[in-house]
């Protein structure tokens, strides 16, 4: 459906922004996805995993997404967890490029 394709396109844009190492803009995009489309942090992670499978073949990225998914099950403040995940992806995945 249209909403799913929109969310997929925005998730792709989020990865593109992280690749540019723009932490502030990346966090804003993630927050916008969660607020405007009503996604939980875990649903956002699932969408990012789908994008990562199609666009990236990176073990570190997979581990970061899985770690964050797990932490969202046990931790508070999903926005904080998502922002921390974005910072990790930028520093551990895209700073290596």
XYZ file of N, CA and C in Angstrom:
291
model
N 0.821 -1.190 0.000
C 0.000 0.000 0.000
C 0.864 1.252 0.000
N 0.235 2.378 -0.265
C 0.979 3.629 -0.439
C 1.758 4.004 0.807
N 1.142 3.838 1.974
C 1.824 4.201 3.209
C 3.088 3.373 3.388
N 3.014 2.072 3.110
C 4.203 1.229 3.239
C 5.297 1.661 2.280
N 4.939 2.015 1.054
C 5.959 2.456 0.108
C 6.532 3.806 0.523
N 5.697 4.661 1.106
C 6.194 5.946 1.610
C 7.183 5.722 2.746
N 6.821 4.858 3.679
C 7.703 4.574 4.815
C 9.003 3.953 4.317
N 8.928 3.063 3.344
C 10.141 2.459 2.774
C 11.039 3.518 2.148
N 10.438 4.445 1.422
C 11.213 5.521 0.791
C 11.858 6.413 1.841
N 11.135 6.681 2.915
C 11.689 7.529 3.975
C 12.793 6.780 4.721
N 12.624 5.474 4.929
C 13.681 4.682 5.567
C 14.944 4.700 4.709
N 14.770 4.616 3.400
C 15.911 4.707 2.486
C 16.575 6.075 2.618
N 15.757 7.134 2.708
C 16.294 8.493 2.881
C 17.023 8.620 4.212
N 16.530 7.941 5.236
C 17.204 7.959 6.537
C 18.595 7.351 6.412
N 18.716 6.230 5.715
C 20.040 5.638 5.502
C 20.945 6.583 4.708
N 20.398 7.239 3.702
C 21.200 8.177 2.903
C 21.706 9.325 3.766
N 20.877 9.795 4.683
C 21.276 10.885 5.577
C 22.319 10.403 6.577
N 22.166 9.180 7.080
C 23.178 8.629 7.986
C 24.504 8.464 7.249
N 24.435 8.039 5.999
C 25.659 7.872 5.206
C 26.402 9.204 5.074
N 25.658 10.319 5.043
C 26.264 11.659 4.988
C 26.755 12.111 6.360
N 26.523 11.270 7.363
C 26.969 11.517 8.746
C 26.290 12.734 9.369
N 25.036 12.964 9.008
C 24.253 14.079 9.549
C 23.362 13.541 10.671
N 23.911 13.546 11.888
C 23.215 12.979 13.040
C 21.903 13.710 13.316
N 21.944 15.025 13.328
C 20.750 15.816 13.658
C 19.620 15.534 12.677
N 19.900 15.603 11.398
C 18.874 15.379 10.376
C 18.386 13.931 10.412
N 19.284 12.998 10.640
C 18.898 11.586 10.724
C 17.924 11.351 11.875
N 18.212 11.943 13.021
C 17.317 11.806 14.174
C 15.964 12.449 13.889
N 15.972 13.578 13.194
C 14.714 14.246 12.831
C 13.877 13.374 11.899
N 14.518 12.733 10.934
C 13.793 11.861 10.002
C 13.187 10.673 10.752
N 13.967 10.056 11.631
C 13.464 8.911 12.395
C 12.268 9.320 13.252
N 12.379 10.457 13.908
C 11.274 10.946 14.736
C 10.039 11.225 13.883
N 10.241 11.811 12.716
C 9.130 12.110 11.817
C 8.426 10.819 11.385
N 9.196 9.789 11.055
C 8.594 8.514 10.663
C 7.723 7.984 11.803
N 8.254 8.038 13.011
C 7.526 7.496 14.152
C 6.274 8.316 14.459
N 6.377 9.624 14.395
C 5.235 10.475 14.733
C 4.188 10.525 13.627
N 4.607 10.776 12.407
C 3.647 10.964 11.316
C 3.015 9.665 10.835
N 3.755 8.569 10.896
C 3.222 7.298 10.418
C 2.806 6.377 11.561
N 3.003 6.823 12.792
C 2.569 6.054 13.950
C 3.345 4.780 14.192
N 4.588 4.736 13.741
C 5.406 3.546 13.948
C 6.025 3.569 15.339
N 6.082 2.413 15.946
C 6.831 2.279 17.193
C 8.312 2.179 16.833
N 9.153 2.245 17.836
C 10.584 2.085 17.591
C 10.903 0.732 16.969
N 10.225 -0.314 17.437
C 10.470 -1.657 16.897
C 9.999 -1.773 15.458
N 8.900 -1.100 15.119
C 8.427 -1.112 13.730
C 9.395 -0.358 12.822
N 9.956 0.738 13.340
C 10.968 1.471 12.575
C 12.186 0.586 12.332
N 12.619 -0.126 13.360
C 13.759 -1.044 13.219
C 13.457 -2.094 12.142
N 12.250 -2.634 12.145
C 11.874 -3.641 11.139
C 11.972 -3.054 9.735
N 11.524 -1.822 9.566
C 11.606 -1.175 8.248
C 13.066 -0.932 7.859
N 13.882 -0.524 8.827
C 15.307 -0.314 8.550
C 15.997 -1.638 8.207
N 15.599 -2.715 8.872
C 16.166 -4.033 8.551
C 15.841 -4.416 7.111
N 14.601 -4.152 6.689
C 14.219 -4.454 5.302
C 15.066 -3.659 4.315
N 15.258 -2.376 4.597
C 16.078 -1.534 3.724
C 17.526 -2.013 3.735
N 18.029 -2.354 4.917
C 19.414 -2.825 5.032
C 19.628 -4.106 4.227
N 18.641 -4.999 4.244
C 18.755 -6.248 3.474
C 18.863 -5.968 1.980
N 18.093 -4.981 1.508
C 18.087 -4.667 0.076
C 19.313 -3.872 -0.359
N 19.781 -2.961 0.489
C 20.769 -1.973 0.057
C 22.177 -2.175 0.618
N 22.296 -2.842 1.751
C 23.594 -2.941 2.423
C 23.864 -4.397 2.786
N 25.100 -4.773 2.722
C 25.508 -6.098 3.168
C 26.579 -5.878 4.222
N 26.127 -5.512 5.416
C 27.065 -5.113 6.454
C 26.698 -5.786 7.775
N 27.585 -6.619 8.252
C 27.348 -7.352 9.491
C 27.204 -6.413 10.684
N 28.016 -5.371 10.745
C 27.943 -4.422 11.857
C 26.579 -3.747 11.900
N 26.062 -3.372 10.753
C 24.745 -2.744 10.677
C 23.667 -3.695 11.198
N 23.748 -4.950 10.817
C 22.781 -5.946 11.281
C 22.833 -6.092 12.794
N 24.035 -6.115 13.355
C 24.197 -6.241 14.804
C 23.621 -5.016 15.513
N 23.890 -3.822 15.003
C 23.375 -2.597 15.628
C 21.849 -2.592 15.611
N 21.253 -2.930 14.486
C 19.790 -2.963 14.400
C 19.212 -3.999 15.364
N 19.844 -5.152 15.459
C 19.367 -6.202 16.365
C 19.551 -5.808 17.823
N 20.686 -5.217 18.163
C 20.923 -4.731 19.529
C 19.855 -3.722 19.937
N 19.555 -2.805 19.032
C 18.564 -1.774 19.336
C 17.182 -2.388 19.476
N 16.852 -3.324 18.614
C 15.560 -4.005 18.707
C 15.425 -4.672 20.070
N 16.472 -5.342 20.516
C 16.453 -5.986 21.831
C 16.313 -4.955 22.943
N 17.073 -3.869 22.867
C 17.019 -2.864 23.936
C 15.649 -2.198 24.012
N 14.954 -2.109 22.889
C 13.614 -1.516 22.906
C 12.616 -2.399 23.659
N 12.920 -3.681 23.786
C 12.046 -4.588 24.546
C 12.166 -4.361 26.046
N 13.318 -3.871 26.482
C 13.589 -3.785 27.919
C 13.808 -2.369 28.429
N 14.039 -1.422 27.551
C 14.421 -0.072 27.976
C 13.258 0.910 27.837
N 13.437 2.044 28.428
C 12.479 3.140 28.326
C 12.899 4.077 27.204
N 12.020 5.002 26.856
C 12.281 6.093 25.915
C 12.832 5.604 24.577
N 11.916 5.156 23.731
C 12.346 4.617 22.442
C 13.001 5.662 21.557
N 12.652 6.937 21.716
C 13.306 7.981 20.914
C 14.794 8.056 21.262
N 15.109 7.956 22.535
C 16.507 7.969 22.970
C 17.251 6.759 22.408
N 16.615 5.595 22.448
C 17.241 4.380 21.920
C 17.474 4.482 20.412
N 16.507 5.044 19.690
C 16.641 5.202 18.236
C 17.754 6.193 17.914
N 17.811 7.300 18.656
C 18.877 8.283 18.425
C 20.252 7.674 18.696
N 20.359 6.874 19.753
C 21.632 6.208 20.056
C 22.001 5.229 18.942
N 20.999 4.529 18.407
C 21.242 3.605 17.294
C 21.781 4.356 16.081
N 21.168 5.488 15.767
C 21.603 6.285 14.618
C 23.052 6.728 14.804
N 23.388 7.179 16.006
C 24.770 7.593 16.281
C 25.731 6.421 16.092
N 25.333 5.238 16.554
C 26.178 4.046 16.368
C 26.356 3.703 14.900
N 25.279 3.766 14.139
C 25.371 3.433 12.711
C 26.312 4.400 12.009
N 26.175 5.683 12.318
C 27.045 6.679 11.679
C 28.506 6.414 12.022
N 28.796 6.174 13.304
C 30.200 6.021 13.707
C 30.777 4.645 13.392
N 29.977 3.590 13.521
C 30.507 2.237 13.358
C 30.373 1.682 11.941
N 29.469 2.237 11.151
C 29.271 1.728 9.789
C 29.763 2.736 8.761
N 29.227 3.941 8.803
C 29.508 4.891 7.726
C 30.798 5.686 7.922
N 31.346 5.733 9.126
C 32.660 6.367 9.300
C 33.777 5.502 8.724
N 33.502 4.225 8.485
C 34.512 3.313 7.915
C 34.652 3.476 6.410
N 33.651 4.093 5.791
C 33.671 4.198 4.320
C 34.695 5.194 3.838
